[in-house]
Coordinates of C-alpha atoms in Angstrom, one line a residue:
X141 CA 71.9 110.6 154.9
X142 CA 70.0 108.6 157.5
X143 CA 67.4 105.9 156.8
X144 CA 64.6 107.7 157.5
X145 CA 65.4 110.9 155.6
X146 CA 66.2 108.8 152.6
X147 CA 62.5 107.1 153.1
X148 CA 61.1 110.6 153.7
X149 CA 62.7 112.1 150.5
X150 CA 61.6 109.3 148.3
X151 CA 58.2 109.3 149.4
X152 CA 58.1 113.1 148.9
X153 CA 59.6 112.5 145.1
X154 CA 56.8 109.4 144.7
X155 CA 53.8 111.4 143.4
X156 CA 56.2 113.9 141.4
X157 CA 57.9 110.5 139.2
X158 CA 55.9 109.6 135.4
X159 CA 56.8 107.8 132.7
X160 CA 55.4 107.5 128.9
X161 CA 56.9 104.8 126.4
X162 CA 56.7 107.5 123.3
X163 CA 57.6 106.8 119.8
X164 CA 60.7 109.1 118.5
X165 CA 58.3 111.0 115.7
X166 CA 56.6 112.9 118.9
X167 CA 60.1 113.7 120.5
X168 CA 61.1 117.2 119.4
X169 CA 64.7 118.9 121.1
X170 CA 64.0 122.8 121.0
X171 CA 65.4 125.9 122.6
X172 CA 64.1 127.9 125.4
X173 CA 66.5 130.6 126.3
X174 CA 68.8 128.7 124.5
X175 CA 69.1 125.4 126.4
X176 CA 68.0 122.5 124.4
X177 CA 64.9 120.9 126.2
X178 CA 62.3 118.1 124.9
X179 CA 59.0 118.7 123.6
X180 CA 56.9 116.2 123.9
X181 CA 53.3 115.0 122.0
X182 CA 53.9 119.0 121.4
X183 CA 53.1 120.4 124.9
X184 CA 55.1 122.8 127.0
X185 CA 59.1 122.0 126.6
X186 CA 60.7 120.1 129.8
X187 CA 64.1 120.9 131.3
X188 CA 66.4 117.5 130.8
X189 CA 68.4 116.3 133.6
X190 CA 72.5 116.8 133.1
X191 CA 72.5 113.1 133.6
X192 CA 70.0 112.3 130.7
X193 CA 71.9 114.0 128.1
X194 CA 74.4 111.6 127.7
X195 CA 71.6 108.8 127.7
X196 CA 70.0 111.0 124.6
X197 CA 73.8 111.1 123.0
X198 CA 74.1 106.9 123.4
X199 CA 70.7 106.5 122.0
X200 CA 71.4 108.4 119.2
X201 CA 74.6 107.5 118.3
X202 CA 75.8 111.1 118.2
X203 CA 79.7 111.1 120.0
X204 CA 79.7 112.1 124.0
X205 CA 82.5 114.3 123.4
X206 CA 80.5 116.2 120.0
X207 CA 76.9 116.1 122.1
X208 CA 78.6 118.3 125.1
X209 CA 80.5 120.6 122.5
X210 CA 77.4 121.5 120.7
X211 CA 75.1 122.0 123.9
X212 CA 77.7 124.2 125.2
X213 CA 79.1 126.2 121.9
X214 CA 75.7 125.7 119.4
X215 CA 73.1 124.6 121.3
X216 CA 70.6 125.3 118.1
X217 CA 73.2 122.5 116.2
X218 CA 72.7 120.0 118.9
X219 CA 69.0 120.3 118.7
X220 CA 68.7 120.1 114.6
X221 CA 71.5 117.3 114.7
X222 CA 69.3 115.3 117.4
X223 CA 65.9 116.1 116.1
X224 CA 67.3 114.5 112.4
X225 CA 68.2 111.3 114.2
X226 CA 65.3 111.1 116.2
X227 CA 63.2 111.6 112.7
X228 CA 65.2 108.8 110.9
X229 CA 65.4 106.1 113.7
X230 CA 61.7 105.2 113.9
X231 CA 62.0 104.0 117.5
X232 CA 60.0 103.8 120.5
X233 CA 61.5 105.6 123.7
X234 CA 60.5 105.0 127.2
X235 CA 61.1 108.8 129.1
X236 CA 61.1 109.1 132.7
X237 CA 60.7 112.5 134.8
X238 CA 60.2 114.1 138.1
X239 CA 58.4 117.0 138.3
X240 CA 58.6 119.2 135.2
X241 CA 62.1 117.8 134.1
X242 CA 63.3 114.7 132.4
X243 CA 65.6 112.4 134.4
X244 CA 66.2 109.4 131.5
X245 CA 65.9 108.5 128.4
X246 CA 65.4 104.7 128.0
X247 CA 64.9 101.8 125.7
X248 CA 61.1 101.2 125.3
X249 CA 62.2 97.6 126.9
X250 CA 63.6 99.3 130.3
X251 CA 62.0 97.9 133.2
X252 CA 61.4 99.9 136.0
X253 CA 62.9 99.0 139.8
X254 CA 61.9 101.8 141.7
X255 CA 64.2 102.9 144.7
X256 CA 61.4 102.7 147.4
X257 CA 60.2 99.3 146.5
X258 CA 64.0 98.1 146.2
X259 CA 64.5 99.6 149.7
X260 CA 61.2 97.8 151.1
X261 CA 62.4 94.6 149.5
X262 CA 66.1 95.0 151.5
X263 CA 65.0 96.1 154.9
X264 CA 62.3 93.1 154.9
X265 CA 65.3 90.9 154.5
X266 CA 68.0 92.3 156.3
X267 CA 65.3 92.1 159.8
X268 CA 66.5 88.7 159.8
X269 CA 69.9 89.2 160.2
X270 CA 70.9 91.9 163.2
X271 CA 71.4 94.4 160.8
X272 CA 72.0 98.3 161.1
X273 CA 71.8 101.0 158.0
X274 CA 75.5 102.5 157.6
X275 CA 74.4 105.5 155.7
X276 CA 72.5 106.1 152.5
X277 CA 73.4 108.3 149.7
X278 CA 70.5 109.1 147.0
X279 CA 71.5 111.1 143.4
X280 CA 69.4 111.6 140.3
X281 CA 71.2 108.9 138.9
X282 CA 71.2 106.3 142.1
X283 CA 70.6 105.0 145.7
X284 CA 73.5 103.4 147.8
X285 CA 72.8 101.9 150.9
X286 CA 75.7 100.7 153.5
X287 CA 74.6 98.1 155.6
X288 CA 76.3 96.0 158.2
X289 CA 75.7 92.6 160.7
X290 CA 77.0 92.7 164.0
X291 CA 76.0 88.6 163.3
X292 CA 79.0 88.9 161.1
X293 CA 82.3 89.4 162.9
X294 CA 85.7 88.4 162.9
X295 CA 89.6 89.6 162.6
X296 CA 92.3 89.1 160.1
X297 CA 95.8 89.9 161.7
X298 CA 94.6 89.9 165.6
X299 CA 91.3 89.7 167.9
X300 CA 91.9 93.6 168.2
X301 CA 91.4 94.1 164.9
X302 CA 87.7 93.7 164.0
X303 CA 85.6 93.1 161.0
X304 CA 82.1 93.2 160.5
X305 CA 80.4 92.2 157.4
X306 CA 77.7 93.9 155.9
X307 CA 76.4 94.7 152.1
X308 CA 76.8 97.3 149.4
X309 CA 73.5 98.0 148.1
X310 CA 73.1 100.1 144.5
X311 CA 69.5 100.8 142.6
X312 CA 69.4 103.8 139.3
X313 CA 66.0 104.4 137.9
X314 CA 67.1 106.2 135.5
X315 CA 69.3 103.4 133.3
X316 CA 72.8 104.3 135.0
X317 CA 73.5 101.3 136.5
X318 CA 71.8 97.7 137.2
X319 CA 70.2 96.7 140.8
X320 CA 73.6 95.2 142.8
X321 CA 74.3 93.7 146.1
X322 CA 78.0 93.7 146.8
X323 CA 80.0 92.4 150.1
X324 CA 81.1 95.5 151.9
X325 CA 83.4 94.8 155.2
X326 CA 83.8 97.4 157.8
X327 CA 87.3 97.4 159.5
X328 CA 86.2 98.9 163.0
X329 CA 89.8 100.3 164.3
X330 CA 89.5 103.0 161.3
X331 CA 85.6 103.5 160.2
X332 CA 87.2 101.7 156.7
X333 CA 84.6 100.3 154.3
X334 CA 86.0 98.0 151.7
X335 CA 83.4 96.8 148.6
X336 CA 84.5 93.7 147.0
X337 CA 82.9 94.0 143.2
X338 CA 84.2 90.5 142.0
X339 CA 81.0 89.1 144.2
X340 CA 78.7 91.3 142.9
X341 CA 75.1 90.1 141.9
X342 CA 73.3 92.0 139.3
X343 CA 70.1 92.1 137.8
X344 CA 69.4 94.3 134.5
X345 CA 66.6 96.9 134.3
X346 CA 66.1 95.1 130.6
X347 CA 62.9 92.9 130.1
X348 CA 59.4 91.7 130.5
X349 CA 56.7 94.5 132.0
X350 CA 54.7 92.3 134.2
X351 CA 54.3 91.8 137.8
X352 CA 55.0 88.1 137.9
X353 CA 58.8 89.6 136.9
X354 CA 59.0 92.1 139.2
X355 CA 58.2 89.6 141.6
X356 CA 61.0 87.1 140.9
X357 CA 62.9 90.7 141.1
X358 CA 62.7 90.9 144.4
X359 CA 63.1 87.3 145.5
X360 CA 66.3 87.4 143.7
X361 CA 67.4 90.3 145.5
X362 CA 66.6 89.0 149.2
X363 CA 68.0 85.9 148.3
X364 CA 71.2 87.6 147.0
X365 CA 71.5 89.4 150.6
X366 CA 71.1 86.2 152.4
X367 CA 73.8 84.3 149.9
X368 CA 76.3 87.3 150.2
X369 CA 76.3 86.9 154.5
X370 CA 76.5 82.8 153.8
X371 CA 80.3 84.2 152.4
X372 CA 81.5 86.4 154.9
X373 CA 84.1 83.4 156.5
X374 CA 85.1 82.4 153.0
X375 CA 85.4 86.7 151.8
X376 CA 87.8 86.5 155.7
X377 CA 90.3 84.1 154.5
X378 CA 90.8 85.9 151.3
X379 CA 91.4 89.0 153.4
X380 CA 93.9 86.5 155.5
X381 CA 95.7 85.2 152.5
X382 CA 96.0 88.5 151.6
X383 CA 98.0 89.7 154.8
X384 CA 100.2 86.9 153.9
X385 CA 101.3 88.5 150.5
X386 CA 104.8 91.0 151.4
X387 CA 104.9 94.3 149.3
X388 CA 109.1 95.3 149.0
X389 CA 108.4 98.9 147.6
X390 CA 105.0 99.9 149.2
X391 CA 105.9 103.6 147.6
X392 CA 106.4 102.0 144.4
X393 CA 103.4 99.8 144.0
X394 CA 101.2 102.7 145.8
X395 CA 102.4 104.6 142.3
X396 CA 101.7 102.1 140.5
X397 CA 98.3 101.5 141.9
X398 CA 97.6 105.1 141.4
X399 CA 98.9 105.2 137.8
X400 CA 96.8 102.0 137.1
X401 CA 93.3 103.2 138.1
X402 CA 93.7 106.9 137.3
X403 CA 94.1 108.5 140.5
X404 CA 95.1 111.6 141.4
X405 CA 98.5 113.1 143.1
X406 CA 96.0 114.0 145.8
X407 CA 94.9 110.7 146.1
X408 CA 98.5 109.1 145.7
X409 CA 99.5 111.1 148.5
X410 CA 96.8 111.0 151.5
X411 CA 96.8 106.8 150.7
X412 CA 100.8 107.0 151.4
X413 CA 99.9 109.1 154.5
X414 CA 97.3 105.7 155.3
X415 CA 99.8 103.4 154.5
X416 CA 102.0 104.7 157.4
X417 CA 99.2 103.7 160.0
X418 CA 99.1 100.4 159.0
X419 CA 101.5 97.6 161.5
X420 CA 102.2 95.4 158.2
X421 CA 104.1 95.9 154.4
X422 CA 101.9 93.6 152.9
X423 CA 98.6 93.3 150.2
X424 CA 95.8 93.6 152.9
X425 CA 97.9 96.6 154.4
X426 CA 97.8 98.5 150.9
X427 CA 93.6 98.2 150.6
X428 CA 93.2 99.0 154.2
X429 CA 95.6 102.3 153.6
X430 CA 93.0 102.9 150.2
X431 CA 90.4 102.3 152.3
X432 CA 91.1 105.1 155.1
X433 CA 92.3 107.1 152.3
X434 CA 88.5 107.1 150.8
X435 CA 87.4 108.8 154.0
X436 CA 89.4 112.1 152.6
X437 CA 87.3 112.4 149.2
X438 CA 84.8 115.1 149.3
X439 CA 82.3 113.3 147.2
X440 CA 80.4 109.7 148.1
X441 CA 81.1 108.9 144.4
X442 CA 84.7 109.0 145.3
X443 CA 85.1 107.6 148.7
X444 CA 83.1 104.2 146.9
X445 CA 85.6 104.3 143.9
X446 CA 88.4 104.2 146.4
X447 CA 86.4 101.4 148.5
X448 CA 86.2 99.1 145.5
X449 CA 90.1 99.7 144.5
X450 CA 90.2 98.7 147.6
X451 CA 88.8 95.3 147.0
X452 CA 89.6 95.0 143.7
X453 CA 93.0 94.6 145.1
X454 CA 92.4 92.3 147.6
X455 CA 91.2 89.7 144.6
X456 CA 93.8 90.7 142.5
X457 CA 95.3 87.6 141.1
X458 CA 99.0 87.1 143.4
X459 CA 100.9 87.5 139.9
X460 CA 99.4 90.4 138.9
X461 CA 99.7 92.3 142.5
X462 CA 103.4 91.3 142.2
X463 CA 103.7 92.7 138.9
X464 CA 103.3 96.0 140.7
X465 CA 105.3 96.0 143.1
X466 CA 108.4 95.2 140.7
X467 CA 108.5 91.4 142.0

């Protein structure tokens, strides 16, 4: 997705969002043909989300695994077990929907960080910097936004081999995950992204409703952007020390690496096939072949899982990255 559809498609969902903080005695589950919805203050029921459910399940300390079992096998059990916790808890709620659906269900001390004005925030900042918008992905659980400086270029191995710097960008309204800016580097010879999540800066959708907050918000954000591009020649030489760390068995520590972060024989196989592009056997060589490997996962959710292997790797302590490769 391009900038300006993602700007289109948020301003079209704008007027369709609400919200209501609702205490848990005017939250009712109940069927309609046979799929549990909420009823809520007693007016029509509302579809909920796929996403939301497991938010309903946390809340009320009912088991993930049970949750899905009844609202597959016994929906009506689902909706007498959830409506008796609701009626004990005594708790206020803080819903959010779109349209005639529910999309989460919150703490009543969730604050909202909308996408758009998250967005707004980012592009006033990033003018600064000779930036261009990578892609965007939006979900009813988050926005992701790539981003990259041609201000921010450099090499690891040779001159040939370039690197741009650029950001990560991650906003849920819906409780899913925090507001993040992460360094993402973009190896131009393959199209690779690589997200390094140790550098991460977060900030919680938990606290105070006023504007003075949301303010600070959004200061904190530009000036996480600005401090993230301040570290793009210290987040090189990590990538350089990296290139300086041998592998023996590159098959064996690609296993391991695909035992220890649950990947798939899929997976295990088209990062080998990377790995045999790559002009070195060393530590940045394996991220780089996880990296190109990302480009083969069918979903964005995937291809940034493999990205921040990627760069989990690349930080990984030199005794434990030698611990996998049988050293």
């Amino acid at each position: 997705m391009d900038l300006q559809s993602l700007i289109k498609e948020l301003e079209r969902q704008k007027p369709l969002k609400w919200d209501e903080k609702i205490p848990s005695s005017e939250i009712k589950m109940v069927l309609a043909e046979n799929e549990p919805r909420f009823q809520i203050k007693a007016k029509e029921p509302l579809p909920i989300n796929n996403s939301c459910h497991t938010q309903i399940a946390e809340k009320l300390e009912i088991p993930v695994k049970y949750y899905n079992r009844m609202k597959e096998e016994a929906p009506e059990l689902l909706a007498q077990n959830v409506n008796a916790w609701l009626e004990r808890n005594g708790k206020d709620y803080f819903i959010r929907g779109i349209g005639n659906s529910i999309r989460a269900f919150l703490s009543d001390r969730y604050r909202v960080i909308d996408h758009l004005d998250v967005l707004m925030c980012a592009l006033n900042e990033l003018q600064t910097h000779e930036t261009e918008i990578e892609d965007c992905y939006l979900s009813e659980i988050e926005m992701n936004i790539k981003v990259k400086s041609q201000k921010l270029r450099d090499f690891v191995r040779h001159k040939d081999d370039l690197i741009v710097g650029g950001i990560f960008l991650t906003n849920s309204e819906t409780g899913h995950k925090a507001l993040r800016v992460e360094p993402r580097l973009f190896r131009v010879k393959c199209s690779n992204g690589l997200i390094i999540e140790e550098l991460v800066t977060r900030e919680i959708h938990i606290g105070n409703d006023d504007e003075v907050f949301d303010e600070l918000i959004y200061l904190s954000l530009r000036r996480s952007i600005r401090e993230l591009f301040s570290k793009f020649g210290e987040i090189i030489q990590v990538l350089r020390e990296s290139s300086e760390i041998k592998v023996k068995n590159p098959q064996k520590m690609i296993s391991n690496v695909v035992e220890h972060y649950r990947l798939s024989e899929t997976q295990r196989d088209n990062i080998l096939m990377a790995f045999g592009a790559e002009p070195e056997c060393d530590k940045y060589g394996i991220a780089n072949a996880l990296t190109l490997a990302a480009q083969k996962e069918e979903t964005w959710e995937k291809a940034v899982e493999m990205e921040r292997i990627a760069g989990h790797l690349i930080t990984l302590p030199i005794e434990e990255f030698k611990a996998m490769d049988g050293s």
